Amino acid sequence: MKRMEQINKLIPFIFSLFLILLLPSASWGLDSSLIDLRGLERVALQSGGRIKPFSSFAREAVVFVTSKAKLAGKNSTALLIDWLAYPDHWEIQPLIPVTNKELREFLHLHDAKRISPKALSSSPAFMSEAEKASLREERGETLTFLEKKTLELYQKMSLFYNSAQGTTWTIVPNPQNPQQRWLAPYQITTDPKFKKYSDLFEALLNTYRKNDNTGFQTAVQGLLSAVPSSRALALEVHYNRLHPFRWSWWFYLAGLLILFFTPDRAAFSSRLGYSGMIAGFIFHTYGFVLRSLIAGRPPVSNMYESVIWVSWSVVLFSLFISFLAGRDKSPITRAYRARYLWIASASVAAFGLILADSLPAALDPSISPLVPVLRSNFWLTIHVLTITLSYGAFALALGIGHLTLFIFAFKPEKESLLNSLTQFSYRSIQIGVILLAAGTILGGVWANYSWGRFWGWDPKETWALIALLIYLAIMHCRFVGWLTPFGLAVGAILAFLGVLMAWYGVNFVLAAGLHSYGFGGGGISDVGAFIIADLLCVAVLSWIYHRNAVLKKA
């Protein structure tokens, strides 16, 4: 009887749940599950001073507004057309991140970290502050940090509304002059020659809303045939779909884990680990080739590209140093030493690529035209590539330094391995010093060519010199015997802080000097947290090593 009573009590609940399941979903009007967006990704669009595929534009717009490449289970292409098709739904969604605590309090967000475009646009206080900041910026006045964040928030909101209204969909070559800014379909409805674009655009939206894939593909093909594609555009679509750098860090990480957690003498697992490393390097190189062909220049013009390039050069130098170490007569010794060298390089390369893949808002992956001062492939190649190659050599020394400290702390009896790692680290520093010195001198020559002076104590120049002097001091101390292998490992780690300041700090922290084309403002707290954590790691490993040394003597 009791069981029957319990069942009777559950019947109303089960019936209510059944009714709820029968009701249409709250997002029924947003269903586009049958739509294949791959054709839309290939549609040409002009934005940011260049012609690019829609997939690139969509990613850039969505990342700028939301700080994410995917949201609500949709990729950037689906999100952008969704914003246009259903603006009333998306403007009330919490899309825009508010990272500044003071701004969150001003907007009464409390614990929420995102706000909807509607909430921003309907806030008179926010709109007034944004207008004041915009006027001050136009007058060339220096903005406070809060004003900059307010203006950034306003720009995110504006881009959402412009995208939702279709004004950013500049897919139509200018009727008067194709070299000028392209137009959105809504801008050319009065011109009978180009009315087909607005008709195709309307058909695109209507079929998307109806979840009609056949009609949608017909509209897409109409747009594709109206604006001929190019080889660079096709390559960029392929690049966006492949994500070569993501494949690269997956393979690096797999190779690293296999090499680290399997026995030294396990031949099959070692080959598998090395195969993972090589596959990662192939994808890494292929990604660079694609990006260079798309941009028409070496891909080292912003922080994202330099992180990718430095990660690549870390693996390149590990291969080079491994080849030099291969002159050892014993195959077992060669493999043993190379194993740990590759572990160190894979750790650094995978870490750099994961950062680049995970922080699109801080490390902007978009391909942009070069600023005027950089528009020289000759100087860009020999100066910037040389400087950043040196960062790769120093980053390899950083990885080897961490591995060396780990072995000192937990396996100090492996003296032969420690000696080999010390040689590898010293060799990496030597390579880095040569490249950094050459790059700094070549930068002076370029500065004289561009700005009319060889050296001006610009922050970028000054910190490059400081980093060079730090590593020269380490080399000198090691050469005269003042630094033990343990000291060299610690020095290789701490010295990289000078590189980090020249590479990241000048651009994102100081934000001053003639190298203004490289400035940004993201990830400062993350980098600071990483530095503190790394210093704590060095301190802990050093303490463990010295404690064990004292206990051994006792």
Coordinates of C-alpha atoms in Angstrom, one line a residue:
M1 CA 0.0 0.0 0.0
K2 CA 2.8 2.4 0.9
R3 CA 4.4 1.8 -2.5
M4 CA 1.2 2.5 -4.3
E5 CA 0.8 5.7 -2.4
Q6 CA 4.3 6.8 -3.4
I7 CA 3.6 6.0 -7.0
N8 CA 0.3 8.0 -6.9
K9 CA 2.2 11.0 -5.5
L10 CA 4.7 10.8 -8.4
I11 CA 2.1 10.6 -11.2
P12 CA 1.3 14.4 -11.2
F13 CA 5.1 15.1 -11.3
I14 CA 5.7 12.6 -14.2
F15 CA 2.7 14.0 -16.1
S16 CA 3.9 17.6 -15.7
L17 CA 7.4 16.5 -16.9
F18 CA 5.9 14.8 -19.9
L19 CA 4.0 18.0 -20.8
I20 CA 7.2 20.1 -20.5
L21 CA 9.0 17.7 -22.8
L22 CA 6.2 18.0 -25.4
L23 CA 6.4 21.8 -25.4
P24 CA 8.7 23.4 -28.0
S25 CA 12.1 24.4 -26.8
A26 CA 12.7 28.0 -25.8
S27 CA 15.2 28.2 -28.6
W28 CA 13.0 26.7 -31.2
G29 CA 13.4 29.7 -33.4
L30 CA 17.2 29.4 -33.4
D31 CA 17.3 25.9 -34.8
S32 CA 19.8 25.7 -37.7
S33 CA 20.9 22.1 -37.2
L34 CA 20.4 21.3 -40.9
I35 CA 22.5 24.2 -42.3
D36 CA 25.9 23.4 -43.6
L37 CA 28.0 26.5 -43.1
R38 CA 31.2 25.4 -44.9
G39 CA 30.2 27.2 -48.1
L40 CA 29.6 30.4 -46.2
E41 CA 33.1 30.2 -44.7
R42 CA 34.5 30.6 -48.2
V43 CA 32.6 33.9 -49.0
A44 CA 35.0 36.8 -49.5
L45 CA 34.7 39.8 -47.3
Q46 CA 36.8 42.9 -46.9
S47 CA 37.7 43.9 -43.3
G48 CA 40.7 45.2 -41.5
G49 CA 42.4 46.4 -44.6
R50 CA 42.4 43.1 -46.5
I51 CA 40.1 40.6 -48.2
K52 CA 39.6 37.5 -46.1
P53 CA 37.2 34.5 -46.0
F54 CA 34.1 34.9 -43.9
S55 CA 35.4 32.3 -41.4
S56 CA 38.3 34.6 -40.5
F57 CA 36.2 37.6 -40.2
A58 CA 33.6 35.8 -38.0
R59 CA 36.3 34.5 -35.7
E60 CA 37.8 38.0 -35.3
A61 CA 34.5 39.6 -34.6
V62 CA 33.2 36.9 -32.2
V63 CA 36.5 36.9 -30.3
F64 CA 36.5 40.7 -30.0
V65 CA 33.0 40.8 -28.6
T66 CA 33.0 37.7 -26.4
S67 CA 36.7 36.9 -25.9
K68 CA 35.9 33.3 -27.0
A69 CA 36.0 31.6 -30.4
K70 CA 33.0 29.4 -29.5
L71 CA 29.9 30.2 -27.4
A72 CA 26.7 28.4 -26.5
G73 CA 27.9 25.3 -28.5
K74 CA 28.3 27.3 -31.7
N75 CA 31.4 28.2 -33.6
S76 CA 32.2 31.8 -34.7
T77 CA 30.7 31.4 -38.2
A78 CA 27.4 30.1 -36.8
L79 CA 27.3 32.8 -34.0
L80 CA 27.8 35.7 -36.5
I81 CA 25.0 34.7 -38.8
D82 CA 22.9 33.9 -35.7
W83 CA 23.4 37.4 -34.5
L84 CA 22.1 38.7 -37.8
A85 CA 19.2 36.3 -38.1
Y86 CA 18.0 36.6 -34.5
P87 CA 19.3 40.0 -33.1
D88 CA 16.4 40.2 -30.5
H89 CA 17.4 36.9 -29.0
W90 CA 21.2 37.5 -28.9
E91 CA 21.2 41.1 -27.6
I92 CA 19.8 40.0 -24.3
Q93 CA 22.4 37.3 -23.8
P94 CA 25.4 37.9 -21.5
L95 CA 27.9 37.9 -24.4
I96 CA 30.4 40.7 -23.4
P97 CA 33.0 40.0 -20.7
V98 CA 33.5 42.7 -18.0
T99 CA 36.9 41.9 -16.5
N100 CA 37.4 45.1 -14.6
K101 CA 36.0 44.9 -11.0
E102 CA 35.3 48.7 -10.8
L103 CA 33.3 48.5 -14.0
R104 CA 31.3 45.5 -12.8
E105 CA 30.4 47.5 -9.7
F106 CA 29.5 50.5 -11.8
L107 CA 27.2 48.3 -14.0
H108 CA 25.8 46.5 -10.9
L109 CA 26.8 43.1 -12.1
H110 CA 27.9 41.9 -8.7
D111 CA 29.2 38.3 -9.2
A112 CA 28.4 38.2 -12.9
K113 CA 31.3 38.5 -15.3
R114 CA 29.4 39.1 -18.5
I115 CA 26.8 41.5 -19.6
S116 CA 24.3 41.7 -22.5
P117 CA 24.6 44.3 -25.3
K118 CA 21.0 45.4 -24.4
A119 CA 21.9 46.0 -20.8
L120 CA 24.9 48.2 -21.9
S121 CA 23.0 50.2 -24.5
S122 CA 20.1 50.8 -22.2
S123 CA 22.3 52.2 -19.4
P124 CA 22.4 56.0 -19.6
A125 CA 25.2 56.2 -17.1
F126 CA 27.4 53.8 -19.1
M127 CA 26.6 55.5 -22.4
S128 CA 27.5 58.9 -20.9
E129 CA 30.8 57.7 -19.6
A130 CA 31.7 56.0 -22.9
E131 CA 30.8 59.2 -24.8
K132 CA 33.1 61.2 -22.6
A133 CA 36.0 58.7 -23.0
S134 CA 35.5 58.7 -26.8
L135 CA 35.6 62.5 -27.0
R136 CA 38.7 62.6 -24.9
E137 CA 40.4 60.1 -27.1
E138 CA 39.4 62.1 -30.2
R139 CA 41.1 65.2 -28.7
G140 CA 44.3 63.1 -28.1
E141 CA 44.1 63.2 -24.3
T142 CA 45.5 60.5 -22.1
L143 CA 42.8 58.2 -20.9
T144 CA 42.7 56.6 -17.4
F145 CA 42.7 52.8 -17.2
L146 CA 39.0 52.8 -16.3
E147 CA 38.2 55.0 -19.3
K148 CA 40.1 52.7 -21.6
K149 CA 38.1 49.7 -20.3
T150 CA 34.8 51.7 -20.6
L151 CA 35.7 52.5 -24.2
E152 CA 36.7 48.9 -25.0
L153 CA 33.3 47.7 -23.6
Y154 CA 31.5 50.2 -25.8
Q155 CA 33.4 49.1 -28.8
K156 CA 32.5 45.5 -28.1
M157 CA 28.8 46.4 -27.8
S158 CA 29.0 48.5 -31.0
L159 CA 30.6 45.7 -33.0
F160 CA 27.8 43.3 -31.9
Y161 CA 25.1 45.7 -33.0
N162 CA 26.9 46.5 -36.3
S163 CA 27.2 42.7 -37.0
A164 CA 23.5 42.1 -36.0
Q165 CA 22.4 44.9 -38.4
G166 CA 24.6 43.5 -41.2
T167 CA 26.7 46.7 -41.7
T168 CA 30.0 44.8 -41.0
W169 CA 29.1 42.2 -43.7
T170 CA 31.1 44.0 -46.4
I171 CA 30.9 41.3 -49.1
V172 CA 30.2 43.5 -52.1
P173 CA 33.0 45.1 -54.1
N174 CA 32.5 48.9 -54.4
P175 CA 30.6 49.6 -57.6
Q176 CA 32.6 52.7 -58.4
N177 CA 36.0 51.4 -57.4
P178 CA 36.7 47.8 -56.3
Q179 CA 39.9 49.1 -54.6
Q180 CA 37.9 51.2 -52.2
R181 CA 36.1 49.9 -49.1
W182 CA 33.6 47.1 -50.0
L183 CA 29.9 47.6 -49.1
A184 CA 27.3 45.6 -47.2
P185 CA 24.3 44.4 -49.2
Y186 CA 21.9 46.8 -47.5
Q187 CA 24.0 49.7 -48.8
I188 CA 23.5 49.0 -52.5
T189 CA 19.7 48.2 -52.8
T190 CA 19.2 51.3 -54.9
D191 CA 21.7 50.3 -57.6
P192 CA 19.9 47.9 -60.0
K193 CA 23.3 46.4 -61.1
F194 CA 24.1 45.3 -57.6
K195 CA 20.5 44.5 -56.4
K196 CA 21.3 40.8 -56.8
Y197 CA 23.6 41.0 -53.8
S198 CA 20.8 42.2 -51.5
D199 CA 18.4 39.6 -52.9
L200 CA 21.0 36.8 -52.3
F201 CA 21.6 38.2 -48.9
E202 CA 17.9 38.2 -48.0
A203 CA 17.6 34.7 -49.4
L204 CA 20.6 33.6 -47.2
L205 CA 18.9 34.9 -44.1
N206 CA 15.4 33.6 -44.9
T207 CA 16.6 30.1 -45.7
Y208 CA 18.8 30.1 -42.6
R209 CA 15.8 31.0 -40.4
K210 CA 13.7 28.3 -42.0
N211 CA 16.5 25.7 -41.5
D212 CA 16.4 25.2 -45.3
N213 CA 19.8 23.9 -46.2
T214 CA 19.1 23.5 -50.0
G215 CA 18.0 27.1 -50.4
F216 CA 20.8 28.3 -48.1
Q217 CA 23.4 26.6 -50.3
T218 CA 21.9 28.1 -53.4
A219 CA 22.2 31.6 -51.9
V220 CA 25.8 30.9 -50.8
Q221 CA 26.8 29.7 -54.3
G222 CA 25.3 32.8 -55.7
L223 CA 27.5 34.9 -53.5
L224 CA 30.5 32.8 -54.3
S225 CA 30.0 33.2 -58.0
A226 CA 29.5 36.9 -57.7
V227 CA 32.8 37.5 -56.0
P228 CA 35.6 35.2 -57.5
S229 CA 37.8 33.5 -54.9
S230 CA 41.6 33.6 -54.9
R231 CA 44.4 31.1 -54.1
A232 CA 45.2 33.0 -50.8
L233 CA 41.5 32.9 -49.8
A234 CA 41.3 29.2 -50.4
L235 CA 44.5 28.6 -48.4
E236 CA 43.1 30.7 -45.5
V237 CA 39.9 28.7 -45.5
H238 CA 42.0 25.5 -45.4
Y239 CA 44.2 27.0 -42.6
N240 CA 41.1 27.9 -40.5
R241 CA 39.6 24.4 -40.9
L242 CA 42.8 22.5 -40.2
H243 CA 44.0 24.4 -37.1
P244 CA 47.6 23.1 -37.7
F245 CA 49.0 24.6 -34.5
R246 CA 46.4 22.8 -32.5
W247 CA 47.3 19.5 -34.1
S248 CA 50.9 20.4 -33.4
W249 CA 50.6 20.9 -29.6
W250 CA 48.5 17.7 -29.4
F251 CA 51.3 15.7 -31.0
Y252 CA 54.0 17.5 -28.9
L253 CA 52.1 16.8 -25.7
A254 CA 51.5 13.1 -26.7
G255 CA 55.2 12.7 -27.5
L256 CA 56.3 14.4 -24.3
L257 CA 54.0 12.2 -22.1
I258 CA 55.2 9.0 -23.8
L259 CA 58.9 9.9 -23.4
F260 CA 58.5 11.1 -19.9
F261 CA 56.5 8.2 -18.4
T262 CA 58.0 5.2 -20.2
P263 CA 61.3 3.6 -19.4
D264 CA 64.5 4.9 -21.0
R265 CA 65.3 1.6 -22.7
A266 CA 61.8 0.9 -24.0
A267 CA 62.6 1.1 -27.8
F268 CA 59.0 1.0 -29.1
S269 CA 57.7 3.7 -26.8
S270 CA 60.7 5.9 -27.5
R271 CA 60.1 5.6 -31.2
L272 CA 56.4 6.4 -30.6
G273 CA 57.4 9.5 -28.6
Y274 CA 59.9 10.7 -31.2
S275 CA 57.2 10.1 -33.9
G276 CA 54.8 12.4 -31.9
M277 CA 57.5 15.1 -31.7
I278 CA 58.2 14.9 -35.4
A279 CA 54.5 14.9 -36.4
G280 CA 54.0 18.0 -34.2
F281 CA 57.0 19.7 -35.8
I282 CA 55.6 18.9 -39.3
F283 CA 52.2 20.4 -38.5
H284 CA 54.0 23.3 -36.9
T285 CA 56.1 24.0 -40.0
Y286 CA 53.1 23.5 -42.3
G287 CA 51.1 26.0 -40.3
F288 CA 53.9 28.6 -40.7
V289 CA 54.1 28.0 -44.5
L290 CA 50.3 28.4 -44.8
R291 CA 50.3 31.6 -42.7
S292 CA 53.2 33.0 -44.7
L293 CA 51.5 32.3 -48.0
I294 CA 48.3 33.9 -46.8
A295 CA 49.9 37.0 -45.4
G296 CA 52.6 37.4 -48.0
R297 CA 55.2 37.9 -45.3
P298 CA 57.0 36.2 -42.4
P299 CA 54.4 35.6 -39.7
V300 CA 56.1 37.4 -36.8
S301 CA 54.3 40.8 -36.7
N302 CA 52.3 40.4 -33.4
M303 CA 52.5 38.6 -30.1
Y304 CA 50.5 35.6 -31.3
E305 CA 52.7 35.0 -34.3
S306 CA 55.9 35.5 -32.3
V307 CA 54.7 32.9 -29.6
I308 CA 54.1 30.4 -32.4
W309 CA 57.4 31.2 -34.0
V310 CA 59.4 31.0 -30.8
S311 CA 57.8 27.6 -30.0
W312 CA 58.8 26.4 -33.4
S313 CA 62.4 27.5 -33.0
V314 CA 62.6 25.8 -29.6
V315 CA 62.0 22.4 -31.3
L316 CA 64.3 23.4 -34.2
F317 CA 67.2 24.1 -31.9
S318 CA 66.6 20.9 -29.9
L319 CA 66.9 19.0 -33.2
F320 CA 70.1 20.9 -34.0
I321 CA 71.7 20.3 -30.6
S322 CA 70.6 16.7 -30.7
F323 CA 72.3 16.3 -34.0
L324 CA 75.5 17.8 -32.6
A325 CA 75.2 15.4 -29.6
G326 CA 74.8 12.5 -32.1
R327 CA 78.5 12.5 -32.6
D328 CA 78.8 10.4 -29.5
K329 CA 80.0 6.9 -30.5
S330 CA 77.5 5.1 -28.2
P331 CA 74.0 4.8 -29.7
I332 CA 72.5 4.1 -26.3
T333 CA 74.1 7.3 -24.9
R334 CA 73.0 9.3 -27.9
A335 CA 69.4 8.2 -27.5
Y336 CA 69.4 8.7 -23.7
R337 CA 70.7 12.2 -24.0
A338 CA 68.4 13.2 -26.9
R339 CA 65.4 11.8 -25.0
Y340 CA 65.6 14.4 -22.2
L341 CA 66.5 17.2 -24.6
W342 CA 63.3 16.5 -26.5
I343 CA 61.3 16.3 -23.3
A344 CA 62.5 19.8 -22.4
S345 CA 61.8 21.2 -25.9
A346 CA 58.4 19.6 -26.2
S347 CA 57.4 21.0 -22.8
V348 CA 58.2 24.5 -23.8
A349 CA 56.7 24.2 -27.4
A350 CA 53.5 22.6 -26.2
F351 CA 53.1 25.2 -23.5
G352 CA 53.5 28.1 -25.9
L353 CA 51.1 26.6 -28.5
I354 CA 48.5 25.9 -25.8
L355 CA 48.7 29.5 -24.6
A356 CA 48.3 30.8 -28.2
D357 CA 45.3 28.5 -28.8
S358 CA 43.6 29.2 -25.5
L359 CA 43.8 33.0 -25.2
P360 CA 42.5 34.4 -28.4
A361 CA 41.5 37.7 -26.7
A362 CA 45.0 38.3 -25.4
L363 CA 47.0 36.7 -28.2
D364 CA 45.1 37.9 -31.3
P365 CA 45.4 35.2 -34.0
S366 CA 44.0 37.4 -36.8
I367 CA 46.2 38.1 -39.9
S368 CA 46.5 41.9 -40.3
P369 CA 48.3 44.1 -42.8
L370 CA 51.6 45.4 -41.6
V371 CA 52.0 48.9 -40.2
P372 CA 54.1 51.2 -42.5
V373 CA 57.3 50.9 -40.5
L374 CA 57.3 47.1 -40.9
R375 CA 56.5 47.0 -44.6
S376 CA 59.9 45.6 -45.6
N377 CA 60.0 41.9 -45.9
F378 CA 63.8 42.1 -46.1
W379 CA 64.2 43.9 -42.7
L380 CA 61.3 42.1 -41.2
T381 CA 62.9 38.8 -42.1
I382 CA 66.5 39.4 -41.0
H383 CA 65.8 41.6 -37.9
V384 CA 62.5 40.3 -36.3
L385 CA 63.1 36.7 -37.2
T386 CA 66.7 36.8 -35.8
I387 CA 65.6 38.4 -32.5
T388 CA 62.7 36.0 -32.0
L389 CA 64.9 33.0 -32.9
S390 CA 67.2 34.1 -30.1
Y391 CA 64.1 34.0 -27.8
G392 CA 63.6 30.4 -28.9
A393 CA 67.1 29.4 -28.0
F394 CA 66.7 31.0 -24.6
A395 CA 63.3 29.4 -24.1
L396 CA 65.0 26.0 -24.8
A397 CA 67.6 26.8 -22.1
L398 CA 64.6 27.7 -19.8
G399 CA 63.0 24.3 -20.4
I400 CA 66.3 22.4 -20.0
G401 CA 66.9 24.4 -16.8
H402 CA 63.6 23.3 -15.3
L403 CA 64.3 19.7 -16.2
T404 CA 67.8 19.9 -14.8
L405 CA 66.5 21.3 -11.5
F406 CA 63.9 18.5 -11.3
I407 CA 66.7 15.9 -11.7
F408 CA 68.9 17.7 -9.2
A409 CA 66.0 17.6 -6.7
F410 CA 64.9 14.0 -7.2
K411 CA 67.6 12.1 -9.1
P412 CA 70.9 13.8 -8.2
E413 CA 72.8 10.5 -8.7
K414 CA 72.4 10.8 -12.5
E415 CA 75.5 12.8 -12.9
S416 CA 76.1 11.9 -16.6
L417 CA 72.7 13.1 -17.6
L418 CA 73.1 16.2 -15.5
N419 CA 76.4 17.0 -17.3
S420 CA 74.7 16.4 -20.7
L421 CA 71.8 18.7 -19.8
T422 CA 74.2 21.4 -18.6
Q423 CA 76.1 21.2 -22.0
F424 CA 72.8 21.5 -23.8
S425 CA 71.7 24.5 -21.8
Y426 CA 75.0 26.2 -22.3
R427 CA 74.9 25.5 -26.0
S428 CA 71.4 27.0 -26.2
I429 CA 72.5 30.1 -24.4
Q430 CA 75.5 30.5 -26.8
I431 CA 73.2 30.2 -29.8
G432 CA 70.7 32.7 -28.3
V433 CA 73.5 35.3 -27.5
I434 CA 74.8 35.2 -31.0
L435 CA 71.3 35.6 -32.5
L436 CA 70.3 38.3 -30.0
A437 CA 73.5 40.3 -30.6
A438 CA 73.1 40.1 -34.3
G439 CA 69.4 40.9 -34.2
T440 CA 70.0 44.0 -32.0
I441 CA 72.7 45.3 -34.3
L442 CA 70.5 44.7 -37.4
G443 CA 67.6 46.4 -35.6
G444 CA 69.9 49.5 -35.2
V445 CA 70.6 49.4 -38.9
W446 CA 66.8 49.2 -39.6
A447 CA 66.1 52.0 -37.1
N448 CA 68.6 54.2 -38.9
Y449 CA 66.9 53.4 -42.2
S450 CA 63.4 54.0 -40.8
W451 CA 63.8 56.7 -38.1
G452 CA 67.1 58.3 -39.0
R453 CA 69.0 57.1 -35.8
F454 CA 70.9 53.9 -35.0
W455 CA 70.1 53.8 -31.2
G456 CA 67.8 55.9 -29.1
W457 CA 67.4 54.1 -25.8
D458 CA 63.9 53.1 -26.8
P459 CA 62.4 50.7 -24.2
K460 CA 62.4 47.9 -26.7
E461 CA 66.1 48.5 -27.6
T462 CA 67.1 49.0 -23.9
W463 CA 65.5 45.8 -22.7
A464 CA 67.0 43.8 -25.6
L465 CA 70.4 45.1 -24.5
I466 CA 69.7 44.2 -20.9
A467 CA 68.7 40.7 -21.8
L468 CA 71.8 40.3 -23.9
L469 CA 74.0 41.5 -21.0
I470 CA 72.4 39.1 -18.6
Y471 CA 73.1 36.1 -20.7
L472 CA 76.6 37.3 -21.5
A473 CA 77.2 37.5 -17.7
I474 CA 75.9 33.9 -17.3
M475 CA 78.2 32.7 -20.1
H476 CA 81.2 34.5 -18.5
C477 CA 80.5 33.1 -15.0
R478 CA 80.1 29.6 -16.4
F479 CA 83.3 29.9 -18.5
V480 CA 85.4 31.0 -15.6
G481 CA 83.9 28.4 -13.3
W482 CA 81.8 30.6 -11.0
L483 CA 78.6 28.8 -11.9
T484 CA 78.1 25.1 -11.1
P485 CA 75.7 23.0 -13.3
F486 CA 73.0 23.7 -10.6
G487 CA 73.8 27.5 -10.8
L488 CA 73.6 27.5 -14.6
A489 CA 70.2 25.8 -14.5
V490 CA 68.9 28.5 -12.1
G491 CA 70.5 31.2 -14.1
A492 CA 68.9 30.0 -17.4
I493 CA 65.5 30.2 -15.7
L494 CA 65.9 33.6 -14.0
A495 CA 67.6 35.2 -17.1
F496 CA 64.6 34.5 -19.2
L497 CA 62.7 37.1 -17.2
G498 CA 64.8 39.7 -19.1
V499 CA 63.7 38.1 -22.4
L500 CA 60.1 38.2 -21.1
M501 CA 60.4 41.9 -20.3
A502 CA 61.8 42.7 -23.7
W503 CA 59.4 40.4 -25.5
Y504 CA 56.2 40.9 -23.6
G505 CA 56.7 43.5 -20.9
V506 CA 57.6 46.4 -23.1
N507 CA 54.6 45.8 -25.4
F508 CA 51.9 45.0 -22.7
V509 CA 53.2 46.6 -19.5
L510 CA 55.2 49.7 -20.4
A511 CA 53.4 50.3 -23.7
A512 CA 55.9 53.1 -24.6
G513 CA 58.4 53.9 -27.3
L514 CA 58.6 53.9 -31.1
H515 CA 57.7 50.2 -31.3
S516 CA 54.1 51.2 -30.7
Y517 CA 52.9 48.8 -33.5
G518 CA 53.4 45.9 -31.1
F519 CA 51.5 47.1 -28.1
G520 CA 48.6 45.3 -26.5
G521 CA 46.9 45.0 -23.2
G522 CA 45.9 41.5 -22.4
G523 CA 47.1 38.7 -20.1
I524 CA 49.1 40.8 -17.7
S525 CA 47.7 39.2 -14.6
D526 CA 48.1 35.7 -16.1
V527 CA 51.8 36.4 -17.0
G528 CA 52.4 37.8 -13.5
A529 CA 50.8 34.7 -11.9
F530 CA 53.0 32.4 -14.1
I531 CA 56.2 34.2 -13.1
I532 CA 55.3 34.0 -9.4
A533 CA 54.4 30.3 -9.8
D534 CA 57.6 29.6 -11.7
L535 CA 59.8 31.4 -9.1
L536 CA 58.1 29.4 -6.4
C537 CA 58.8 26.2 -8.3
V538 CA 62.5 27.1 -8.6
A539 CA 62.7 28.0 -4.9
V540 CA 61.0 24.6 -3.9
L541 CA 63.3 22.5 -6.2
S542 CA 66.4 24.4 -5.0
W543 CA 65.3 23.8 -1.3
I544 CA 64.8 20.1 -1.9
Y545 CA 68.2 19.8 -3.7
H546 CA 70.1 21.6 -0.9
R547 CA 68.2 19.8 1.8
N548 CA 69.1 16.4 0.3
A549 CA 72.7 17.5 -0.1
V550 CA 72.9 18.4 3.6
L551 CA 71.3 15.1 4.6
K552 CA 73.8 13.2 2.4
K553 CA 76.7 14.9 4.0
A554 CA 75.4 14.2 7.5

